[in-house]
Amino acid sequence: MAYGIETRCIHGEDGITREHAYGSMGTPIYQTATFAHPGVGQSTGFDYTRESNPTRSELERIVSSLEKAYDTVACASGMAALSILLELFENGSHFVCSEDLYGGSVRIFSTIGANRGLTFSYVNTADAELVEKAIKKETKALYIETPSNPTMQVTDLRAMKALAEKYGLLLIVDNTFLSPYFQNPIDLGADLVVHSGTKYLGGHNDALAGFLCSASKDLADKIRYIYKTTGGCLSPFESFLLIRGIKTLSVRMERQQENALKIANWLKEQEEIKGVYYVGLPEHPGYEINKSQARGFGGMISFHTDTAETAKRILERVKVISYAESLGGVESLITYPMLQTHGDVPAEIRERLGITDNFLRMSVGIENGDDLIEDLAQALKGE
């Protein structure tokens, strides 16, 4: 029987909870660095936690099921997952990337990636013609974030797969914003999917994690070798927290999306708000493409205020909403990308993308939607 995604969030592909010792409903935490061998040349299947651990393996199986991946490795953070990703490529490899990309990704590409002899071009990947023009003989991969962070650009993943096949490239997708509950890039042709598991998958702002999902055995084998060699693995306890968080992924995502659409429509009506960017609004330029490749719109909103003073007033006056980095948790957060998530992006690029001193990004939580609107209203009006 093929289980729905809501069931797989809780039980995994094949009812993993039935395998737990003593019928435990909660996942056992194997807080150990090493495992004893039954005999010479024999193994229980687990030898050393840097390579594999039963708690982490259960998490990896669940995420592989949700992303429809061949295999997944759970890493200490999203950046640890990107570090493994970069090791797949040889000196001289070139990437074509979404121009509106999480600032931490830009930072690791421009420093560690550049030091390894990798090069990166950034274009508006919502325009397939621009992507094709940026491809050169050294190009090895397309790196796509959709919806993008933080301006919510939507990229047609089927069009990107067509280009990847035409030029023999890997298609890599950061699926953090929509999570596997709303979007499955591997179904659309992606070879690799990256997640900051800290965000929607964890869902409670209490654990750092990252995932690198692979669509083929060849990529999975290479990644597993790098993974055990470099050691950026997720701890057993954090693995337990992520398993627990994923159990409520479906209900959280539905509530966050419901709240986000309500807030986005309210923001549109405020005279101090000059632009609202939410892929669930029919007027969003990527609305139809997102509908064609995803099952939902998520809980991320960005917007421009009339002045920098208004933006700062909101940040300093919110009460229910917290002025904080990160996203995807049950608590609503509001962020100043110019200074926080995208501080490492060159100023001229930020300005061109609209990541200015009057630009805010909001991660909508699962609180009462009217309470969130009331909080924004009092902060916006400064009353």
Short mmCIF file of C-alpha atoms in Angstrom, two decimals:
data_model
loop_
_atom_site.label_atom_id
_atom_site.label_comp_id
_atom_site.label_asym_id
_atom_site.label_seq_id
_atom_site.Cartn_x
_atom_site.Cartn_y
_atom_site.Cartn_z
CA MET A 1 0.00 0.00 0.00
CA ALA A 2 1.28 3.45 -0.90
CA TYR A 3 0.83 5.76 2.08
CA GLY A 4 -0.02 9.45 1.73
CA ILE A 5 2.56 12.02 2.70
CA GLU A 6 0.75 12.86 5.96
CA THR A 7 1.05 9.22 7.05
CA ARG A 8 4.66 8.96 5.93
CA CYS A 9 5.55 12.04 8.01
CA ILE A 10 4.55 10.04 11.07
CA HIS A 11 5.27 6.42 10.24
CA GLY A 12 7.74 6.50 7.38
CA GLU A 13 7.40 4.51 4.17
CA ASP A 14 6.75 1.11 5.73
CA GLY A 15 5.57 1.81 9.26
CA ILE A 16 8.98 2.27 10.88
CA THR A 17 7.50 2.54 14.39
CA ARG A 18 6.65 -1.17 14.32
CA GLU A 19 10.38 -1.91 14.29
CA HIS A 20 11.19 -0.12 17.56
CA ALA A 21 12.31 -2.19 20.51
CA TYR A 22 9.58 -2.93 23.09
CA GLY A 23 6.97 -1.39 20.79
CA SER A 24 8.23 2.12 21.54
CA MET A 25 6.20 4.75 19.70
CA GLY A 26 8.96 7.31 20.13
CA THR A 27 12.20 6.79 18.22
CA PRO A 28 14.98 5.43 20.48
CA ILE A 29 17.99 7.77 20.77
CA TYR A 30 21.16 5.74 20.23
CA GLN A 31 23.48 8.15 22.01
CA THR A 32 26.65 6.28 21.25
CA ALA A 33 29.77 6.92 19.23
CA THR A 34 30.61 3.29 18.53
CA PHE A 35 28.97 -0.12 18.24
CA ALA A 36 30.32 -3.54 19.28
CA HIS A 37 30.93 -6.21 16.66
CA PRO A 38 29.22 -9.62 17.13
CA GLY A 39 32.39 -11.32 15.90
CA VAL A 40 35.40 -10.96 13.66
CA GLY A 41 34.32 -9.63 10.29
CA GLN A 42 30.75 -9.24 11.52
CA SER A 43 28.64 -6.12 12.01
CA THR A 44 25.20 -5.22 13.32
CA GLY A 45 24.96 -2.84 10.38
CA PHE A 46 26.25 0.02 12.52
CA ASP A 47 29.90 0.46 13.44
CA TYR A 48 30.61 4.14 14.15
CA THR A 49 28.16 7.04 14.42
CA ARG A 50 30.13 9.33 12.09
CA GLU A 51 29.21 6.87 9.33
CA SER A 52 25.75 5.79 10.48
CA ASN A 53 23.53 5.63 13.54
CA PRO A 54 20.12 3.93 13.96
CA THR A 55 18.35 7.13 15.05
CA ARG A 56 19.78 9.14 12.18
CA SER A 57 19.16 6.33 9.70
CA GLU A 58 15.47 6.35 10.59
CA LEU A 59 15.34 10.10 9.96
CA GLU A 60 17.13 9.69 6.63
CA ARG A 61 14.67 7.01 5.54
CA ILE A 62 11.74 9.27 6.40
CA VAL A 63 13.13 12.26 4.48
CA SER A 64 13.99 10.03 1.50
CA SER A 65 10.39 8.85 1.49
CA LEU A 66 9.02 12.40 1.65
CA GLU A 67 11.36 13.67 -1.10
CA LYS A 68 11.04 10.49 -3.18
CA ALA A 69 14.84 10.26 -3.11
CA TYR A 70 17.09 7.25 -3.59
CA ASP A 71 19.01 8.24 -0.46
CA THR A 72 19.39 11.13 2.00
CA VAL A 73 22.16 12.14 4.37
CA ALA A 74 21.29 14.13 7.51
CA CYS A 75 23.90 16.79 8.25
CA ALA A 76 24.78 19.05 11.16
CA SER A 77 23.29 22.06 9.33
CA GLY A 78 22.17 23.18 5.91
CA MET A 79 25.63 24.63 5.36
CA ALA A 80 27.19 21.25 6.19
CA ALA A 81 24.99 19.74 3.47
CA LEU A 82 26.24 22.38 1.00
CA SER A 83 29.84 21.63 2.00
CA ILE A 84 29.32 18.00 0.99
CA LEU A 85 27.63 19.10 -2.23
CA LEU A 86 30.64 21.19 -3.28
CA GLU A 87 32.95 18.20 -2.81
CA LEU A 88 31.16 16.42 -5.65
CA PHE A 89 32.67 18.83 -8.18
CA GLU A 90 36.18 19.12 -9.59
CA ASN A 91 38.32 22.24 -9.80
CA GLY A 92 37.14 24.44 -12.67
CA SER A 93 33.49 23.43 -12.44
CA HIS A 94 30.99 26.21 -13.09
CA PHE A 95 27.47 26.62 -11.64
CA VAL A 96 24.57 28.68 -12.92
CA CYS A 97 22.60 29.78 -9.84
CA SER A 98 19.41 31.59 -9.02
CA GLU A 99 20.36 35.24 -8.55
CA ASP A 100 18.10 35.58 -5.53
CA LEU A 101 19.68 33.00 -3.24
CA TYR A 102 20.01 32.55 0.50
CA GLY A 103 22.95 34.69 1.64
CA GLY A 104 24.66 31.79 3.39
CA SER A 105 24.71 29.88 0.11
CA VAL A 106 26.26 32.87 -1.65
CA ARG A 107 28.84 33.13 1.13
CA ILE A 108 29.97 29.50 0.94
CA PHE A 109 30.05 29.61 -2.86
CA SER A 110 32.13 32.80 -2.97
CA THR A 111 34.61 31.71 -0.31
CA ILE A 112 35.06 27.96 0.17
CA GLY A 113 33.72 27.16 -3.29
CA ALA A 114 35.92 29.78 -4.96
CA ASN A 115 38.96 28.60 -2.99
CA ARG A 116 38.38 25.13 -4.43
CA GLY A 117 38.43 26.54 -7.96
CA LEU A 118 34.67 26.53 -8.51
CA THR A 119 32.95 29.43 -10.26
CA PHE A 120 29.37 30.68 -10.02
CA SER A 121 27.14 32.81 -12.23
CA TYR A 122 23.91 34.31 -10.90
CA VAL A 123 20.94 34.94 -13.18
CA ASN A 124 17.19 35.27 -12.93
CA THR A 125 16.37 31.58 -13.31
CA ALA A 126 12.68 32.42 -13.80
CA ASP A 127 13.88 33.31 -17.34
CA ALA A 128 15.02 30.08 -19.02
CA GLU A 129 16.65 32.01 -21.88
CA LEU A 130 18.93 33.84 -19.44
CA VAL A 131 19.87 30.53 -17.85
CA GLU A 132 20.77 29.00 -21.21
CA LYS A 133 22.88 32.03 -22.15
CA ALA A 134 24.84 31.67 -18.91
CA ILE A 135 25.76 28.02 -19.57
CA LYS A 136 29.31 27.47 -20.86
CA LYS A 137 31.51 24.49 -21.51
CA GLU A 138 32.72 24.41 -17.87
CA THR A 139 29.18 24.43 -16.47
CA LYS A 140 28.39 21.30 -14.45
CA ALA A 141 25.23 22.19 -12.55
CA LEU A 142 22.19 24.41 -12.24
CA TYR A 143 21.54 25.48 -8.65
CA ILE A 144 17.94 26.60 -8.17
CA GLU A 145 16.02 27.93 -5.20
CA THR A 146 12.27 28.15 -5.77
CA PRO A 147 10.54 30.07 -4.35
CA SER A 148 13.67 32.11 -3.85
CA ASN A 149 14.96 33.67 -0.66
CA PRO A 150 13.90 36.39 0.00
CA THR A 151 12.09 37.91 -3.02
CA MET A 152 10.00 34.82 -3.82
CA GLN A 153 10.94 34.37 -7.47
CA VAL A 154 9.57 31.14 -8.94
CA THR A 155 11.61 29.01 -11.34
CA ASP A 156 10.08 26.47 -13.73
CA LEU A 157 11.82 23.25 -12.69
CA ARG A 158 10.68 21.36 -15.77
CA ALA A 159 12.33 23.99 -17.97
CA MET A 160 15.50 23.72 -15.89
CA LYS A 161 15.50 19.93 -16.27
CA ALA A 162 15.20 20.32 -20.04
CA LEU A 163 18.29 22.54 -20.03
CA ALA A 164 20.14 20.18 -17.70
CA GLU A 165 19.49 17.26 -20.05
CA LYS A 166 20.41 19.29 -23.14
CA TYR A 167 23.81 20.29 -21.72
CA GLY A 168 24.57 17.29 -19.48
CA LEU A 169 24.25 19.14 -16.18
CA LEU A 170 23.14 18.22 -12.70
CA LEU A 171 19.97 19.93 -11.51
CA ILE A 172 20.20 20.90 -7.83
CA VAL A 173 17.23 22.39 -5.98
CA ASP A 174 17.05 24.04 -2.58
CA ASN A 175 13.57 23.00 -1.41
CA THR A 176 13.69 24.62 2.04
CA PHE A 177 10.88 27.15 1.54
CA LEU A 178 8.15 24.71 0.44
CA SER A 179 9.42 21.52 2.10
CA PRO A 180 8.65 18.08 0.65
CA TYR A 181 5.08 18.47 1.88
CA PHE A 182 4.36 21.03 -0.85
CA GLN A 183 7.04 20.33 -3.50
CA ASN A 184 9.07 17.33 -4.71
CA PRO A 185 11.82 18.51 -7.10
CA ILE A 186 13.03 14.95 -7.80
CA ASP A 187 9.63 14.22 -9.36
CA LEU A 188 10.35 17.18 -11.65
CA GLY A 189 13.79 15.94 -12.65
CA ALA A 190 16.14 17.21 -9.94
CA ASP A 191 19.27 15.14 -9.29
CA LEU A 192 19.94 16.59 -5.83
CA VAL A 193 17.73 18.34 -3.29
CA VAL A 194 19.08 20.45 -0.43
CA HIS A 195 17.27 21.41 2.77
CA SER A 196 17.99 23.46 5.79
CA GLY A 197 16.28 21.01 8.12
CA THR A 198 16.42 23.68 10.81
CA LYS A 199 13.46 25.30 9.10
CA TYR A 200 10.16 23.61 8.18
CA LEU A 201 11.29 20.03 8.68
CA GLY A 202 12.38 20.65 12.26
CA GLY A 203 9.65 23.20 12.70
CA HIS A 204 10.30 24.34 16.26
CA ASN A 205 13.39 26.58 16.11
CA ASP A 206 15.21 24.22 18.48
CA ALA A 207 17.56 22.13 16.32
CA LEU A 208 20.09 22.75 13.54
CA ALA A 209 20.04 20.25 10.68
CA GLY A 210 20.57 19.91 6.96
CA PHE A 211 19.73 17.31 4.32
CA LEU A 212 21.18 16.34 0.98
CA CYS A 213 18.86 14.06 -1.00
CA SER A 214 20.02 12.20 -4.09
CA ALA A 215 17.99 10.77 -6.95
CA SER A 216 20.45 8.05 -8.04
CA LYS A 217 22.68 5.36 -6.56
CA ASP A 218 25.77 6.82 -8.23
CA LEU A 219 25.33 10.20 -6.53
CA ALA A 220 24.27 8.56 -3.26
CA ASP A 221 27.43 6.45 -3.13
CA LYS A 222 29.66 9.48 -3.73
CA ILE A 223 27.84 11.51 -1.09
CA ARG A 224 27.98 8.72 1.50
CA TYR A 225 31.76 8.45 1.02
CA ILE A 226 32.26 12.21 1.47
CA TYR A 227 29.84 12.19 4.40
CA LYS A 228 31.67 9.57 6.43
CA THR A 229 35.05 11.05 5.51
CA THR A 230 34.37 14.68 6.42
CA GLY A 231 32.09 13.93 9.38
CA GLY A 232 29.44 16.64 9.15
CA CYS A 233 26.76 14.26 10.41
CA LEU A 234 23.70 15.06 12.50
CA SER A 235 23.85 13.93 16.13
CA PRO A 236 21.48 11.25 17.45
CA PHE A 237 19.61 13.70 19.67
CA GLU A 238 19.08 16.25 16.89
CA SER A 239 17.99 13.37 14.66
CA PHE A 240 15.36 12.50 17.27
CA LEU A 241 14.17 16.12 17.35
CA LEU A 242 13.86 16.22 13.56
CA ILE A 243 11.88 12.98 13.50
CA ARG A 244 9.56 14.41 16.12
CA GLY A 245 9.23 17.68 14.21
CA ILE A 246 8.42 15.99 10.89
CA LYS A 247 5.48 14.16 12.49
CA THR A 248 3.55 17.46 12.46
CA LEU A 249 4.91 18.81 9.15
CA SER A 250 1.63 18.44 7.29
CA VAL A 251 -0.57 20.20 9.84
CA ARG A 252 2.01 22.94 10.42
CA MET A 253 2.44 23.67 6.72
CA GLU A 254 -1.32 23.84 6.16
CA ARG A 255 -1.82 26.28 9.06
CA GLN A 256 1.18 28.41 8.10
CA GLN A 257 -0.07 28.66 4.54
CA GLU A 258 -3.58 29.59 5.71
CA ASN A 259 -2.17 32.34 7.92
CA ALA A 260 0.24 33.56 5.24
CA LEU A 261 -2.48 34.03 2.62
CA LYS A 262 -4.60 35.94 5.13
CA ILE A 263 -1.69 38.19 6.13
CA ALA A 264 -0.56 38.77 2.53
CA ASN A 265 -4.03 39.93 1.55
CA TRP A 266 -4.17 42.23 4.60
CA LEU A 267 -0.76 43.72 3.82
CA LYS A 268 -1.89 44.56 0.29
CA GLU A 269 -4.51 46.90 1.73
CA GLN A 270 -2.14 48.93 3.95
CA GLU A 271 -1.05 52.29 2.57
CA GLU A 272 2.40 51.96 4.16
CA ILE A 273 3.06 48.70 2.27
CA LYS A 274 4.28 49.22 -1.31
CA GLY A 275 4.75 45.66 -2.50
CA VAL A 276 3.80 42.19 -1.21
CA TYR A 277 5.58 39.07 -2.49
CA TYR A 278 3.76 35.82 -1.73
CA VAL A 279 3.48 33.04 -4.29
CA GLY A 280 -0.07 32.27 -3.16
CA LEU A 281 -1.35 35.59 -4.53
CA PRO A 282 -2.81 35.15 -8.05
CA GLU A 283 -1.06 38.35 -9.18
CA HIS A 284 2.37 36.93 -8.31
CA PRO A 285 4.24 36.44 -11.63
CA GLY A 286 5.16 32.88 -10.67
CA TYR A 287 1.72 31.88 -9.40
CA GLU A 288 0.75 29.58 -12.27
CA ILE A 289 4.16 27.93 -12.55
CA ASN A 290 4.24 27.28 -8.82
CA LYS A 291 0.73 25.77 -9.03
CA SER A 292 1.89 23.48 -11.83
CA GLN A 293 4.86 22.08 -9.89
CA ALA A 294 3.89 22.35 -6.22
CA ARG A 295 0.91 21.44 -4.05
CA GLY A 296 0.96 24.67 -2.06
CA PHE A 297 2.47 28.10 -1.54
CA GLY A 298 4.08 27.88 1.89
CA GLY A 299 4.32 30.36 4.71
CA MET A 300 6.95 32.86 3.55
CA ILE A 301 6.07 36.49 2.73
CA SER A 302 8.28 39.43 1.80
CA PHE A 303 7.18 43.03 1.48
CA HIS A 304 8.40 46.57 0.88
CA THR A 305 7.34 49.33 3.22
CA ASP A 306 7.09 52.98 2.20
CA THR A 307 10.25 53.98 4.09
CA ALA A 308 13.15 52.48 6.01
CA GLU A 309 11.72 54.11 9.14
CA THR A 310 8.49 52.16 8.74
CA ALA A 311 10.41 48.89 8.33
CA LYS A 312 12.46 49.55 11.46
CA ARG A 313 9.35 50.54 13.41
CA ILE A 314 7.75 47.20 12.58
CA LEU A 315 10.86 45.28 13.62
CA GLU A 316 11.13 47.08 16.93
CA ARG A 317 7.44 47.08 17.87
CA VAL A 318 6.18 43.58 17.07
CA LYS A 319 5.15 41.65 20.17
CA VAL A 320 3.68 38.28 19.15
CA ILE A 321 5.99 38.12 16.14
CA SER A 322 9.71 37.97 16.93
CA TYR A 323 12.40 40.00 15.16
CA ALA A 324 14.78 37.12 14.47
CA GLU A 325 16.59 35.23 11.75
CA SER A 326 15.55 31.79 10.50
CA LEU A 327 12.16 30.60 9.34
CA GLY A 328 9.78 27.68 9.23
CA GLY A 329 9.07 27.28 12.94
CA VAL A 330 5.75 27.35 14.76
CA GLU A 331 6.57 30.87 15.95
CA SER A 332 6.21 33.77 13.50
CA LEU A 333 9.49 35.56 12.78
CA ILE A 334 10.27 38.77 10.91
CA THR A 335 13.68 39.42 9.42
CA TYR A 336 15.63 42.36 7.97
CA PRO A 337 17.38 40.59 5.05
CA MET A 338 19.66 43.54 4.23
CA LEU A 339 21.38 43.19 7.62
CA GLN A 340 20.68 39.56 8.49
CA THR A 341 20.21 36.73 6.01
CA HIS A 342 21.72 38.60 3.03
CA GLY A 343 24.35 40.75 4.70
CA ASP A 344 27.09 38.91 2.77
CA VAL A 345 25.53 39.60 -0.63
CA PRO A 346 27.25 42.55 -2.35
CA ALA A 347 25.29 45.79 -1.88
CA GLU A 348 24.85 46.44 -5.61
CA ILE A 349 23.28 42.99 -6.08
CA ARG A 350 21.00 43.45 -3.07
CA GLU A 351 19.84 46.80 -4.42
CA ARG A 352 19.12 45.35 -7.85
CA LEU A 353 17.07 42.54 -6.31
CA GLY A 354 15.15 44.95 -4.11
CA ILE A 355 16.69 43.78 -0.83
CA THR A 356 16.80 47.33 0.48
CA ASP A 357 16.42 49.14 3.80
CA ASN A 358 12.61 49.06 3.46
CA PHE A 359 12.37 45.34 2.68
CA LEU A 360 11.21 42.76 5.25
CA ARG A 361 10.75 38.98 5.20
CA MET A 362 8.22 37.21 7.37
CA SER A 363 8.04 33.54 8.28
CA VAL A 364 4.43 32.97 9.27
CA GLY A 365 3.83 30.64 12.20
CA ILE A 366 0.83 28.71 13.45
CA GLU A 367 -0.50 31.33 15.87
CA ASN A 368 -4.00 32.73 15.54
CA GLY A 369 -3.99 34.59 12.24
CA ASP A 370 -6.00 37.52 13.55
CA ASP A 371 -3.52 37.94 16.41
CA LEU A 372 -0.68 38.17 13.91
CA ILE A 373 -2.50 40.79 11.85
CA GLU A 374 -3.31 42.79 14.97
CA ASP A 375 0.35 42.65 15.98
CA LEU A 376 1.48 43.87 12.55
CA ALA A 377 -1.16 46.61 12.62
CA GLN A 378 -0.05 48.05 15.96
CA ALA A 379 3.62 47.87 14.90
CA LEU A 380 2.92 49.42 11.51
CA LYS A 381 0.89 52.33 12.86
CA GLY A 382 3.23 52.95 15.79
CA GLU A 383 0.24 53.42 18.06
#
